[in-house]
Structures are given as C-alpha cells and as structure tokens.
PDB file of C-alpha atoms and ligand atoms in Angstrom:
ATOM      1  CA  MET E 564    -159.479  14.332  83.747  1.00 81.00           C
ATOM      2  CA  ALA E 565    -161.550  12.516  81.635  1.00 90.00           C
ATOM      3  CA  GLN E 566    -162.538  13.692  77.904  1.00 94.00           C
ATOM      4  CA  VAL E 567    -166.154  12.833  76.638  1.00 96.00           C
ATOM      5  CA  ARG E 568    -166.900  13.126  72.231  1.00 96.00           C
ATOM      6  CA  ALA E 569    -168.966  12.481  70.354  1.00 96.00           C
ATOM      7  CA  ASP E 570    -168.330   9.806  67.271  1.00 96.00           C
ATOM      8  CA  ASN E 571    -168.041  12.218  63.699  1.00 92.00           C
ATOM      9  CA  ASN E 572    -170.155   9.243  62.071  1.00 93.00           C
ATOM     10  CA  PHE E 573    -171.858   7.003  64.467  1.00 96.00           C
ATOM     11  CA  ASN E 574    -175.072   8.424  66.314  1.00 94.00           C
ATOM     12  CA  GLY E 575    -175.614   8.386  69.696  1.00 97.00           C
ATOM     13  CA  VAL E 576    -171.367   6.388  69.596  1.00 98.00           C
ATOM     14  CA  TYR E 577    -169.473   8.457  72.381  1.00 98.00           C
ATOM     15  CA  TRP E 578    -165.570   8.002  72.974  1.00 98.00           C
ATOM     16  CA  VAL E 579    -164.651   8.778  76.666  1.00 97.00           C
ATOM     17  CA  ILE E 580    -160.528   9.562  76.440  1.00 96.00           C
ATOM     18  CA  GLU E 581    -158.272   9.109  79.808  1.00 92.00           C
ATOM     19  CA  ASP E 582    -154.661   9.181  80.207  1.00 89.00           C
ATOM     20  CA  GLY E 583    -154.805   9.467  76.124  1.00 90.00           C
ATOM     21  CA  GLN E 584    -156.585   6.818  75.518  1.00 94.00           C
ATOM     22  CA  GLU E 585    -159.609   6.327  73.453  1.00 96.00           C
ATOM     23  CA  LYS E 586    -162.835   4.136  75.003  1.00 97.00           C
ATOM     24  CA  VAL E 587    -165.629   3.192  72.940  1.00 98.00           C
ATOM     25  CA  ALA E 588    -168.919   4.079  75.687  1.00 98.00           C
ATOM     26  CA  THR E 589    -172.949   4.446  75.085  1.00 98.00           C
ATOM     27  CA  SER E 590    -174.684   7.229  77.182  1.00 98.00           C
ATOM     28  CA  ASN E 591    -176.159   4.966  79.580  1.00 98.00           C
ATOM     29  CA  LEU E 592    -180.821   4.720  79.354  1.00 98.00           C
ATOM     30  CA  ALA E 593    -180.571   3.603  82.930  1.00 98.00           C
ATOM     31  CA  PRO E 594    -178.322   5.830  85.583  1.00 97.00           C
ATOM     32  CA  GLY E 595    -177.014   3.953  88.412  1.00 97.00           C
ATOM     33  CA  LYS E 596    -178.005   0.890  86.476  1.00 97.00           C
ATOM     34  CA  LYS E 597    -175.170  -1.617  85.561  1.00 98.00           C
ATOM     35  CA  VAL E 598    -175.275  -4.408  82.662  1.00 98.00           C
ATOM     36  CA  TYR E 599    -172.787  -6.959  83.104  1.00 98.00           C
ATOM     37  CA  GLY E 600    -170.216  -4.351  85.286  1.00 97.00           C
ATOM     38  CA  GLU E 601    -169.202  -2.081  82.766  1.00 98.00           C
ATOM     39  CA  ARG E 602    -167.012   0.685  83.971  1.00 96.00           C
ATOM     40  CA  THR E 603    -169.132   3.447  84.369  1.00 97.00           C
ATOM     41  CA  VAL E 604    -167.815   7.179  83.506  1.00 96.00           C
ATOM     42  CA  PHE E 605    -169.923  10.786  85.126  1.00 96.00           C
ATOM     43  CA  LEU E 606    -168.977  13.457  82.137  1.00 95.00           C
ATOM     44  CA  ASN E 607    -170.682  16.830  82.079  1.00 91.00           C
ATOM     45  CA  GLY E 608    -173.762  16.085  84.164  1.00 95.00           C
ATOM     46  CA  ILE E 609    -173.976  12.894  82.111  1.00 97.00           C
ATOM     47  CA  GLU E 610    -173.621   8.668  82.959  1.00 98.00           C
ATOM     48  CA  TYR E 611    -171.368   7.336  80.569  1.00 98.00           C
ATOM     49  CA  ARG E 612    -171.170   3.289  80.024  1.00 98.00           C
ATOM     50  CA  ILE E 613    -168.040   1.580  78.962  1.00 98.00           C
ATOM     51  CA  TRP E 614    -168.254   0.140  75.815  1.00 98.00           C
ATOM     52  CA  ASP E 615    -166.074  -3.186  76.408  1.00 98.00           C
ATOM     53  CA  PRO E 616    -164.731  -5.482  73.208  1.00 98.00           C
ATOM     54  CA  PHE E 617    -163.798  -7.527  74.156  1.00 98.00           C
ATOM     55  CA  ARG E 618    -167.204  -8.727  75.324  1.00 98.00           C
ATOM     56  CA  SER E 619    -169.650  -6.894  72.693  1.00 98.00           C
ATOM     57  CA  LYS E 620    -168.757  -7.753  69.023  1.00 98.00           C
ATOM     58  CA  LEU E 621    -170.454  -4.522  68.092  1.00 98.00           C
ATOM     59  CA  ALA E 622    -167.922  -2.432  70.040  1.00 98.00           C
ATOM     60  CA  ALA E 623    -165.784  -5.082  68.100  1.00 98.00           C
ATOM     61  CA  ALA E 624    -166.766  -4.209  64.651  1.00 98.00           C
ATOM     62  CA  ILE E 625    -166.678  -0.171  65.416  1.00 98.00           C
ATOM     63  CA  LEU E 626    -162.848  -0.422  67.337  1.00 97.00           C
ATOM     64  CA  ASN E 627    -162.048  -3.023  64.058  1.00 98.00           C
ATOM     65  CA  GLY E 628    -162.969  -0.339  61.149  1.00 96.00           C
ATOM     66  CA  LEU E 629    -167.247  -0.784  61.497  1.00 97.00           C
ATOM     67  CA  LYS E 630    -167.983   0.953  58.507  1.00 97.00           C
ATOM     68  CA  PHE E 631    -171.381   0.512  58.536  1.00 96.00           C
ATOM     69  CA  PHE E 632    -173.340   1.850  61.130  1.00 96.00           C
ATOM     70  CA  PRO E 633    -176.433   1.048  61.010  1.00 97.00           C
ATOM     71  CA  PHE E 634    -178.345   2.138  64.394  1.00 98.00           C
ATOM     72  CA  LYS E 635    -179.523   5.594  65.257  1.00 97.00           C
ATOM     73  CA  GLU E 636    -181.925   7.688  68.444  1.00 97.00           C
ATOM     74  CA  GLY E 637    -185.530   6.593  67.653  1.00 98.00           C
ATOM     75  CA  SER E 638    -184.414   3.173  64.846  1.00 98.00           C
ATOM     76  CA  ARG E 639    -186.944  -0.775  65.889  1.00 98.00           C
ATOM     77  CA  VAL E 640    -184.189  -3.225  65.773  1.00 98.00           C
ATOM     78  CA  LEU E 641    -184.927  -6.629  66.398  1.00 98.00           C
ATOM     79  CA  TYR E 642    -182.080  -8.533  68.399  1.00 98.00           C
ATOM     80  CA  LEU E 643    -181.949 -12.311  67.574  1.00 98.00           C
ATOM     81  CA  GLY E 644    -179.161 -14.586  71.194  1.00 98.00           C
ATOM     82  CA  ALA E 645    -179.683 -11.716  73.578  1.00 98.00           C
ATOM     83  CA  SER E 646    -177.891 -13.491  76.013  1.00 98.00           C
ATOM     84  CA  THR E 647    -177.518 -11.647  79.905  1.00 98.00           C
ATOM     85  CA  GLY E 648    -177.802  -8.258  77.643  1.00 98.00           C
ATOM     86  CA  THR E 649    -174.256  -6.662  76.817  1.00 98.00           C
ATOM     87  CA  THR E 650    -175.087  -5.383  73.808  1.00 98.00           C
ATOM     88  CA  VAL E 651    -178.615  -5.150  73.630  1.00 98.00           C
ATOM     89  CA  SER E 652    -178.018  -2.847  77.373  1.00 98.00           C
ATOM     90  CA  HIS E 653    -175.546  -0.382  74.579  1.00 98.00           C
ATOM     91  CA  VAL E 654    -177.813  -0.669  71.147  1.00 98.00           C
ATOM     92  CA  SER E 655    -180.708   0.234  73.956  1.00 98.00           C
ATOM     93  CA  ASP E 656    -178.680   3.434  75.198  1.00 98.00           C
ATOM     94  CA  ILE E 657    -178.367   4.261  71.461  1.00 98.00           C
ATOM     95  CA  VAL E 658    -182.489   4.322  70.012  1.00 98.00           C
ATOM     96  CA  GLY E 659    -183.034   5.843  73.355  1.00 98.00           C
ATOM     97  CA  ALA E 660    -186.890   6.021  74.742  1.00 97.00           C
ATOM     98  CA  LYS E 661    -187.909   6.466  70.928  1.00 98.00           C
ATOM     99  CA  GLY E 662    -186.749   3.422  69.110  1.00 98.00           C
ATOM    100  CA  ILE E 663    -187.571  -0.266  70.274  1.00 98.00           C
ATOM    101  CA  VAL E 664    -184.555  -3.467  70.627  1.00 98.00           C
ATOM    102  CA  PHE E 665    -187.058  -6.639  70.402  1.00 98.00           C
ATOM    103  CA  ALA E 666    -184.457  -9.076  71.760  1.00 98.00           C
ATOM    104  CA  VAL E 667    -184.880 -12.485  71.175  1.00 98.00           C
ATOM    105  CA  GLU E 668    -183.582 -16.245  73.616  1.00 98.00           C
ATOM    106  CA  PHE E 669    -184.471 -19.406  73.432  1.00 98.00           C
ATOM    107  CA  SER E 670    -183.377 -20.398  76.547  1.00 98.00           C
ATOM    108  CA  PRO E 671    -185.270 -19.295  79.628  1.00 98.00           C
ATOM    109  CA  ARG E 672    -182.844 -18.600  82.134  1.00 98.00           C
ATOM    110  CA  VAL E 673    -181.345 -16.811  80.319  1.00 98.00           C
ATOM    111  CA  ALA E 674    -183.601 -14.721  79.684  1.00 98.00           C
ATOM    112  CA  ASN E 675    -184.382 -14.197  83.339  1.00 98.00           C
ATOM    113  CA  GLU E 676    -181.188 -13.159  83.952  1.00 98.00           C
ATOM    114  CA  PHE E 677    -181.573 -10.914  80.913  1.00 98.00           C
ATOM    115  CA  ILE E 678    -183.980  -8.683  82.219  1.00 98.00           C
ATOM    116  CA  ASP E 679    -183.012  -8.927  85.719  1.00 98.00           C
ATOM    117  CA  ARG E 680    -180.301  -7.682  85.170  1.00 97.00           C
ATOM    118  CA  CYS E 681    -181.444  -4.813  82.133  1.00 98.00           C
ATOM    119  CA  VAL E 682    -185.228  -5.557  81.158  1.00 98.00           C
ATOM    120  CA  LYS E 683    -186.221  -4.621  84.127  1.00 97.00           C
ATOM    121  CA  PHE E 684    -184.664  -0.550  84.400  1.00 97.00           C
ATOM    122  CA  ARG E 685    -185.898  -0.270  79.992  1.00 98.00           C
ATOM    123  CA  LYS E 686    -189.024   0.563  78.323  1.00 97.00           C
ATOM    124  CA  ASN E 687    -187.098  -0.185  75.546  1.00 98.00           C
ATOM    125  CA  ILE E 688    -186.701  -3.602  75.299  1.00 98.00           C
ATOM    126  CA  VAL E 689    -189.221  -5.804  74.766  1.00 97.00           C
ATOM    127  CA  THR E 690    -188.169  -9.759  76.007  1.00 97.00           C
ATOM    128  CA  ILE E 691    -189.519 -12.238  73.591  1.00 97.00           C
ATOM    129  CA  VAL E 692    -188.203 -16.284  74.614  1.00 97.00           C
ATOM    130  CA  GLU E 693    -188.225 -18.422  71.753  1.00 97.00           C
ATOM    131  CA  ASP E 694    -186.619 -19.996  68.913  1.00 98.00           C
ATOM    132  CA  ALA E 695    -185.511 -17.630  66.370  1.00 98.00           C
ATOM    133  CA  ARG E 696    -185.816 -20.552  64.282  1.00 98.00           C
ATOM    134  CA  LYS E 697    -189.353 -19.914  64.528  1.00 97.00           C
ATOM    135  CA  PRO E 698    -190.255 -16.058  63.522  1.00 97.00           C
ATOM    136  CA  GLU E 699    -193.565 -16.392  62.968  1.00 95.00           C
ATOM    137  CA  ASN E 700    -193.994 -17.392  66.626  1.00 95.00           C
ATOM    138  CA  TYR E 701    -193.136 -14.260  68.242  1.00 95.00           C
ATOM    139  CA  VAL E 702    -196.039 -12.248  69.140  1.00 82.00           C
ATOM    140  CA  GLY E 703    -194.470  -9.587  70.549  1.00 80.00           C
ATOM    141  CA  VAL E 704    -193.519  -7.693  67.997  1.00 80.00           C
ATOM    142  CA  PHE E 705    -195.545  -5.754  65.998  1.00 85.00           C
ATOM    143  CA  GLY E 706    -194.200  -4.101  62.922  1.00 92.00           C
ATOM    144  CA  LYS E 707    -190.859  -3.595  60.885  1.00 97.00           C
ATOM    145  CA  VAL E 708    -187.132  -3.244  62.134  1.00 98.00           C
ATOM    146  CA  ASP E 709    -185.080  -1.125  60.623  1.00 98.00           C
ATOM    147  CA  VAL E 710    -182.444  -3.572  61.353  1.00 98.00           C
ATOM    148  CA  VAL E 711    -181.947  -6.990  62.388  1.00 98.00           C
ATOM    149  CA  TYR E 712    -178.146  -7.854  64.402  1.00 98.00           C
ATOM    150  CA  CYS E 713    -177.921 -12.090  64.455  1.00 98.00           C
ATOM    151  CA  ASP E 714    -175.791 -13.560  67.187  1.00 97.00           C
ATOM    152  CA  ILE E 715    -176.421 -17.175  68.271  1.00 96.00           C
ATOM    153  CA  ALA E 716    -173.462 -18.789  66.820  1.00 91.00           C
ATOM    154  CA  GLN E 717    -175.699 -21.796  65.633  1.00 93.00           C
ATOM    155  CA  PRO E 718    -174.455 -23.842  62.387  1.00 93.00           C
ATOM    156  CA  ASP E 719    -177.746 -22.566  60.514  1.00 95.00           C
ATOM    157  CA  GLN E 720    -178.585 -18.866  61.768  1.00 95.00           C
ATOM    158  CA  THR E 721    -177.468 -17.653  58.352  1.00 97.00           C
ATOM    159  CA  GLU E 722    -180.386 -19.413  57.170  1.00 97.00           C
ATOM    160  CA  ILE E 723    -181.969 -18.395  60.621  1.00 97.00           C
ATOM    161  CA  ALA E 724    -181.037 -14.583  60.159  1.00 98.00           C
ATOM    162  CA  ILE E 725    -182.290 -14.231  56.284  1.00 98.00           C
ATOM    163  CA  LYS E 726    -185.948 -16.138  57.567  1.00 98.00           C
ATOM    164  CA  ASN E 727    -186.216 -13.181  60.132  1.00 98.00           C
ATOM    165  CA  CYS E 728    -185.164 -10.618  58.078  1.00 98.00           C
ATOM    166  CA  ARG E 729    -188.450 -12.229  55.303  1.00 97.00           C
ATOM    167  CA  MET E 730    -191.225 -11.341  57.922  1.00 97.00           C
ATOM    168  CA  PHE E 731    -189.494  -8.440  59.778  1.00 97.00           C
ATOM    169  CA  LEU E 732    -186.650  -6.083  58.071  1.00 98.00           C
ATOM    170  CA  ARG E 733    -188.099  -3.125  55.983  1.00 98.00           C
ATOM    171  CA  LYS E 734    -186.422  -3.548  52.442  1.00 98.00           C
ATOM    172  CA  ASP E 735    -183.231  -1.412  52.934  1.00 98.00           C
ATOM    173  CA  GLY E 736    -182.811  -2.285  56.299  1.00 98.00           C
ATOM    174  CA  VAL E 737    -179.965  -3.819  57.321  1.00 98.00           C
ATOM    175  CA  LEU E 738    -179.147  -7.174  58.984  1.00 98.00           C
ATOM    176  CA  MET E 739    -176.295  -7.802  61.004  1.00 98.00           C
ATOM    177  CA  LEU E 740    -174.958 -11.041  60.952  1.00 98.00           C
ATOM    178  CA  VAL E 741    -171.867 -12.430  63.073  1.00 97.00           C
ATOM    179  CA  ILE E 742    -170.391 -15.579  62.192  1.00 96.00           C
ATOM    180  CA  LYS E 743    -168.518 -17.899  64.588  1.00 90.00           C
ATOM    181  CA  SER E 744    -166.644 -19.954  61.728  1.00 88.00           C
ATOM    182  CA  ARG E 745    -166.204 -22.819  64.202  1.00 86.00           C
ATOM    183  CA  SER E 746    -169.883 -22.967  64.958  1.00 87.00           C
ATOM    184  CA  ILE E 747    -170.391 -23.961  60.741  1.00 88.00           C
ATOM    185  CA  ASP E 748    -167.225 -25.797  60.277  1.00 87.00           C
ATOM    186  CA  VAL E 749    -164.741 -26.738  62.526  1.00 89.00           C
ATOM    187  CA  VAL E 750    -162.131 -27.597  60.013  1.00 88.00           C
ATOM    188  CA  LYS E 751    -162.736 -25.484  57.486  1.00 89.00           C
ATOM    189  CA  GLU E 752    -160.403 -22.469  57.167  1.00 90.00           C
ATOM    190  CA  PRO E 753    -161.821 -19.097  58.824  1.00 89.00           C
ATOM    191  CA  THR E 754    -161.887 -17.550  55.222  1.00 91.00           C
ATOM    192  CA  LYS E 755    -163.636 -19.493  53.847  1.00 91.00           C
ATOM    193  CA  VAL E 756    -166.404 -20.069  55.589  1.00 90.00           C
ATOM    194  CA  PHE E 757    -166.966 -16.210  55.726  1.00 92.00           C
ATOM    195  CA  GLU E 758    -167.388 -16.458  52.088  1.00 94.00           C
ATOM    196  CA  GLU E 759    -170.227 -18.989  51.783  1.00 95.00           C
ATOM    197  CA  GLU E 760    -172.123 -16.922  54.344  1.00 96.00           C
ATOM    198  CA  GLU E 761    -172.436 -14.242  52.394  1.00 97.00           C
ATOM    199  CA  GLU E 762    -173.026 -15.758  49.373  1.00 97.00           C
ATOM    200  CA  LYS E 763    -176.174 -17.526  50.778  1.00 97.00           C
ATOM    201  CA  LEU E 764    -176.830 -13.360  52.026  1.00 98.00           C
ATOM    202  CA  ARG E 765    -176.358 -12.149  48.828  1.00 98.00           C
ATOM    203  CA  ALA E 766    -178.059 -15.454  46.467  1.00 98.00           C
ATOM    204  CA  ASN E 767    -181.242 -14.049  48.689  1.00 98.00           C
ATOM    205  CA  GLY E 768    -181.250 -10.742  47.702  1.00 98.00           C
ATOM    206  CA  PHE E 769    -179.106  -8.893  49.882  1.00 98.00           C
ATOM    207  CA  GLU E 770    -175.872  -6.632  49.521  1.00 98.00           C
ATOM    208  CA  ILE E 771    -172.881  -6.993  51.802  1.00 98.00           C
ATOM    209  CA  LEU E 772    -171.765  -3.703  52.496  1.00 98.00           C
ATOM    210  CA  GLN E 773    -168.576  -4.982  54.787  1.00 98.00           C
ATOM    211  CA  LYS E 774    -167.253  -7.785  56.552  1.00 97.00           C
ATOM    212  CA  ILE E 775    -165.028  -6.863  59.864  1.00 97.00           C
ATOM    213  CA  GLU E 776    -163.317  -9.418  61.275  1.00 96.00           C
ATOM    214  CA  LEU E 777    -162.982  -9.410  64.597  1.00 97.00           C
ATOM    215  CA  ALA E 778    -160.198 -10.622  66.172  1.00 96.00           C
ATOM    216  CA  PRO E 779    -157.976  -9.632  68.289  1.00 97.00           C
ATOM    217  CA  PHE E 780    -161.470  -9.479  70.347  1.00 97.00           C
ATOM    218  CA  ASP E 781    -163.301 -12.522  69.296  1.00 93.00           C
ATOM    219  CA  LYS E 782    -160.601 -15.000  66.948  1.00 92.00           C
ATOM    220  CA  ASP E 783    -162.910 -16.761  63.951  1.00 91.00           C
ATOM    221  CA  HIS E 784    -165.756 -14.356  63.978  1.00 94.00           C
ATOM    222  CA  ALA E 785    -166.505 -11.195  61.665  1.00 96.00           C
ATOM    223  CA  LEU E 786    -169.279  -9.910  61.886  1.00 98.00           C
ATOM    224  CA  ILE E 787    -171.277  -9.292  57.677  1.00 98.00           C
ATOM    225  CA  VAL E 788    -172.849  -5.878  57.664  1.00 98.00           C
ATOM    226  CA  SER E 789    -175.797  -5.774  54.631  1.00 98.00           C
ATOM    227  CA  LYS E 790    -178.657  -4.314  52.993  1.00 98.00           C
ATOM    228  CA  LYS E 791    -181.873  -6.277  52.127  1.00 98.00           C
ATOM    229  CA  LEU E 792    -182.443  -5.091  49.262  1.00 98.00           C
ATOM    230  CA  PHE E 793    -186.444  -6.377  48.478  1.00 97.00           C
TER     231      PHE E 793
HETATM  232  N1  SAM H1273    -175.076 -10.844  71.808  1.00 70.40           N
HETATM  233  C1  SAM H1273    -174.542 -11.445  72.863  1.00 70.40           C
HETATM  234  C2  SAM H1273    -174.304  -9.854  72.904  1.00 70.40           C
HETATM  235  O1  SAM H1273    -173.430  -9.984  72.343  1.00 70.40           O
HETATM  236  O2  SAM H1273    -174.180  -9.539  74.459  1.00 70.40           O
HETATM  237  C3  SAM H1273    -173.799 -13.048  72.966  1.00 70.40           C
HETATM  238  C4  SAM H1273    -175.367 -14.224  72.047  1.00 70.40           C
HETATM  239  S1  SAM H1273    -174.543 -15.725  72.537  1.00 70.40           S
HETATM  240  C5  SAM H1273    -173.035 -15.554  71.287  1.00 70.40           C
HETATM  241  C6  SAM H1273    -176.001 -16.775  71.980  1.00 70.40           C
HETATM  242  C7  SAM H1273    -177.406 -16.618  72.900  1.00 70.40           C
HETATM  243  O3  SAM H1273    -177.510 -16.737  71.632  1.00 70.40           O
HETATM  244  C8  SAM H1273    -177.018 -16.778  73.517  1.00 70.40           C
HETATM  245  O4  SAM H1273    -177.258 -16.769  74.620  1.00 70.40           O
HETATM  246  C9  SAM H1273    -177.927 -18.662  72.882  1.00 70.40           C
HETATM  247  O5  SAM H1273    -178.629 -19.187  74.491  1.00 70.40           O
HETATM  248  C10 SAM H1273    -179.004 -17.709  72.000  1.00 70.40           C
HETATM  249  N2  SAM H1273    -179.539 -18.692  70.888  1.00 70.40           N
HETATM  250  C11 SAM H1273    -178.591 -19.770  70.398  1.00 70.40           C
HETATM  251  N3  SAM H1273    -179.543 -20.589  69.426  1.00 70.40           N
HETATM  252  C12 SAM H1273    -180.641 -19.133  69.628  1.00 70.40           C
HETATM  253  C13 SAM H1273    -182.023 -19.577  68.471  1.00 70.40           C
HETATM  254  N4  SAM H1273    -182.340 -20.233  67.955  1.00 70.40           N
HETATM  255  N5  SAM H1273    -183.135 -18.873  69.355  1.00 70.40           N
HETATM  256  C14 SAM H1273    -182.446 -17.958  70.247  1.00 70.40           C
HETATM  257  N6  SAM H1273    -181.361 -17.627  70.953  1.00 70.40           N
HETATM  258  C15 SAM H1273    -180.523 -18.585  70.778  1.00 70.40           C
END
C-alpha cells in the first residue's frame, strides 16, 4: 500500500512511497488529467502526479540535492521554454490556484500541443507564443514575478535569461537557469561552460546560490540557481 509525505522543505512537493521506494510527486491541480503520460496515485482523497526526473530537469535537480526551491503556493513565475508542458504542469500544481505561470514558447506547433495537453485544464497558466529574446513583446505578463525559470537550450540562453530578469524579476527574486553545455559549446568541458555562464550571472548582479549537475538524468546539463540582487 502506497503512502505519501509532504517534503520537509519544499512547499508543494510530495514523496510517494511505494515498495520501499520514494518518488517525487505533486498534487494534481487538474484531477483526472495527465500531461505527459505520467503515473498518478490516489491517496487520502488526493491525486498525486509522479514527477519523472528523466523527463523534467527540475525533478532531476530535486533528486540530485537541490537546496533552494523558490516555488510555493501563490508564486508568480515566468517560465521560458514551456515546450509541451512537462515541467510547467508540475510548477502549476505547486503554485496552485492563487499563483500564476507565464509560459513562453516560440514554436506555434509546440505551443498548440502545450495548450491541448496542459493549459486547457489549468487556470493558472498564461501561454505566450513569443521569442524569449524579445521580452518587450510579452503583452500577457503583468507585474513582477518571484521566479524566472529558463530552459530554452540556446547558445545565448544566459543573456536571454538576464534580459527577461531585468524586465520581469523582482529584486531578490530567483533565476533558475538550465544550462545544456553542448548547446553553448560542443567541444568545451561542460564544467568550464557552467563556470563561464555563472560568471556572466555574477557580472550582471546575480548571486549564485547553487549549481547542480543533472546526470545521470540529463548528461552535460546543470541547473544554476541564482538571486537577483538589484
Ligand atoms: N522546459 C521544458 C520541460 O522541462 O518540459 C523543456 C524545454 S525544451 C529543452 C526547450 C524549449 O524551448 C523548446 O520547446 C523550444 O521550442 C523552446 N525555445 C527555444 N528557444 C526559444 C526562444 N528563443 N523563445 C521561446 N522558446 C524557445
């Protein structure tokens, strides 16, 4: 018989215990609806969605020892690179009905799939079909956000993330930046690439809180968590 416990430190994150194994999960904001074929477990009247670390880099970071988790009920989030909504859907579960996720995706085809699978069933997501290089075009975003999450796998992703933070992230807000080292430089050592991107963040007024590598779930990827000091 499965059991569930809330994470001690991360608001909205749960651990489903089955056959002696703990699996990270969130409580489904759209009961009965799945987004990416994830497994669901019904316990004490609540439906939990098992969060797959091989499909979501945020889940991989949690399993690899993430210490700073800026999302909580009511958080306002700007999410760059929504894709078809795998990670966005779990963030949407966590911030709940009082929170909001502004989700940016530049491919209209991908954005349509995202809307069909995910946004249709959740009132706390605003889809923005735009290029993250041009945050001045986001008409849907209102006010400042608490968190910017960036996972766009582009060579200039750090610069793009910084530009978005300048416009939309509040002071002391958190930037979570996924770095795919091969998108930046295919030959350079990933550790060196991660260091160079961290340096760009520091030079632009961010304090690095943690760098967490995502192997074995995602090879040559890291998540850099930083705080906007200005
Ligand atoms: N974050 C997603 C998840 O965990 O479910 C996966 C994101 S996938 C690695 C990168 C996505 O970013 C793709 O869907 C791609 O179309 C989108 N993307 C890439 N460059 C972009 C840009 N400049 N503006 C907006 N979206 C972009």
